[in-house]
Amino acid sequence: MAVIVTFDLPGAGQELYDEVIARVTGGKGFARFADVGDPGLLFHAAGPVDGGFRVTEVWESEEALAAHAKTFGPILADLGHADARPTIIPAHNVVVR
């Protein structure tokens, strides 16, 4: 079952997001899903919110998300956000173009 994942990072900005993306993609940037390297990502959006930065993703399954977390988690911890915990909910419906 697909899951919707939301990371709210209080006090963070685009600089943190860009650094995480650079590390996850080996410096290639993130313009297409293949850049991330972990299969299962269906949707990704990120942007500023009051007091921080938000990333919302849809993954094919919790297992696919867990595999990605093995790469993403240590990077976020290294950048001082080890305590960041996403909100994860089951997706009732996912429509992509």
Tab-separated table of C-alpha atoms in Angstrom:
chain	number	residue	atom	x	y	z
A	1	MET	CA	0.000	0.000	0.000
A	2	ALA	CA	1.284	3.455	-0.879
A	3	VAL	CA	2.168	5.844	1.942
A	4	ILE	CA	2.231	9.623	2.183
A	5	VAL	CA	5.261	10.961	4.047
A	6	THR	CA	5.576	14.512	5.355
A	7	PHE	CA	8.760	15.905	6.897
A	8	ASP	CA	8.444	19.211	8.712
A	9	LEU	CA	11.864	20.621	9.547
A	10	PRO	CA	11.502	23.563	11.959
A	11	GLY	CA	14.234	26.145	11.630
A	12	ALA	CA	15.458	24.630	8.370
A	13	GLY	CA	15.524	26.332	5.010
A	14	GLN	CA	16.235	25.636	1.385
A	15	GLU	CA	19.953	25.389	2.153
A	16	LEU	CA	19.413	22.242	4.245
A	17	TYR	CA	17.120	20.763	1.605
A	18	ASP	CA	19.629	21.445	-1.166
A	19	GLU	CA	22.460	19.877	0.851
A	20	VAL	CA	20.427	16.745	1.580
A	21	ILE	CA	19.523	16.424	-2.105
A	22	ALA	CA	23.169	16.897	-3.116
A	23	ARG	CA	24.239	14.104	-0.774
A	24	VAL	CA	21.406	11.732	-1.666
A	25	THR	CA	22.052	12.145	-5.398
A	26	GLY	CA	25.844	12.266	-5.281
A	27	GLY	CA	25.761	15.898	-6.405
A	28	LYS	CA	23.627	15.281	-9.510
A	29	GLY	CA	20.609	17.188	-8.246
A	30	PHE	CA	17.036	15.951	-8.286
A	31	ALA	CA	15.203	16.571	-11.549
A	32	ARG	CA	13.830	13.059	-12.134
A	33	PHE	CA	13.060	10.049	-9.951
A	34	ALA	CA	16.062	8.090	-11.236
A	35	ASP	CA	18.322	10.706	-9.607
A	36	VAL	CA	17.348	9.439	-6.146
A	37	GLY	CA	18.349	5.874	-6.904
A	38	ASP	CA	15.843	4.169	-4.596
A	39	PRO	CA	12.884	2.664	-6.449
A	40	GLY	CA	9.391	3.278	-5.190
A	41	LEU	CA	9.199	7.068	-5.056
A	42	LEU	CA	6.007	8.238	-6.774
A	43	PHE	CA	5.814	11.914	-5.789
A	44	HIS	CA	8.093	14.532	-4.236
A	45	ALA	CA	7.472	18.191	-3.412
A	46	ALA	CA	9.325	20.555	-1.090
A	47	GLY	CA	9.010	24.154	-0.036
A	48	PRO	CA	9.153	26.698	2.750
A	49	VAL	CA	6.549	26.902	5.508
A	50	ASP	CA	6.289	29.288	8.442
A	51	GLY	CA	9.366	28.661	10.557
A	52	GLY	CA	10.894	25.903	8.472
A	53	PHE	CA	10.779	23.669	5.430
A	54	ARG	CA	8.391	20.855	4.416
A	55	VAL	CA	8.968	17.834	2.205
A	56	THR	CA	6.040	15.676	1.121
A	57	GLU	CA	6.479	12.409	-0.721
A	58	VAL	CA	4.427	9.422	-1.807
A	59	TRP	CA	6.134	6.028	-1.765
A	60	GLU	CA	4.842	2.757	-3.266
A	61	SER	CA	5.080	1.078	0.135
A	62	GLU	CA	6.469	1.401	3.647
A	63	GLU	CA	9.171	-1.066	2.620
A	64	ALA	CA	10.325	1.215	-0.210
A	65	LEU	CA	10.385	4.159	2.198
A	66	ALA	CA	12.368	2.127	4.751
A	67	ALA	CA	14.970	1.245	2.114
A	68	HIS	CA	15.347	4.941	1.242
A	69	ALA	CA	15.581	5.868	4.925
A	70	LYS	CA	18.812	3.865	5.175
A	71	THR	CA	20.410	6.451	2.886
A	72	PHE	CA	18.439	9.527	3.883
A	73	GLY	CA	18.427	9.086	7.676
A	74	PRO	CA	22.200	9.195	8.246
A	75	ILE	CA	22.523	12.227	5.972
A	76	LEU	CA	19.866	14.120	7.890
A	77	ALA	CA	21.504	13.122	11.184
A	78	ASP	CA	24.913	14.266	9.953
A	79	LEU	CA	23.389	17.657	9.161
A	80	GLY	CA	22.022	18.048	12.702
A	81	HIS	CA	18.452	16.819	12.237
A	82	ALA	CA	18.650	13.316	13.716
A	83	ASP	CA	15.446	13.967	15.646
A	84	ALA	CA	13.368	14.676	12.525
A	85	ARG	CA	10.470	12.241	12.393
A	86	PRO	CA	8.114	12.160	9.437
A	87	THR	CA	4.364	11.831	9.573
A	88	ILE	CA	3.437	8.691	7.632
A	89	ILE	CA	-0.120	7.868	6.647
A	90	PRO	CA	-1.582	5.267	4.305
A	91	ALA	CA	-2.603	6.690	0.947
A	92	HIS	CA	-6.235	6.180	0.074
A	93	ASN	CA	-5.713	7.366	-3.495
A	94	VAL	CA	-2.684	8.406	-5.554
A	95	VAL	CA	-3.034	9.964	-9.003
A	96	VAL	CA	0.027	10.962	-11.019
A	97	ARG	CA	0.262	12.505	-14.442
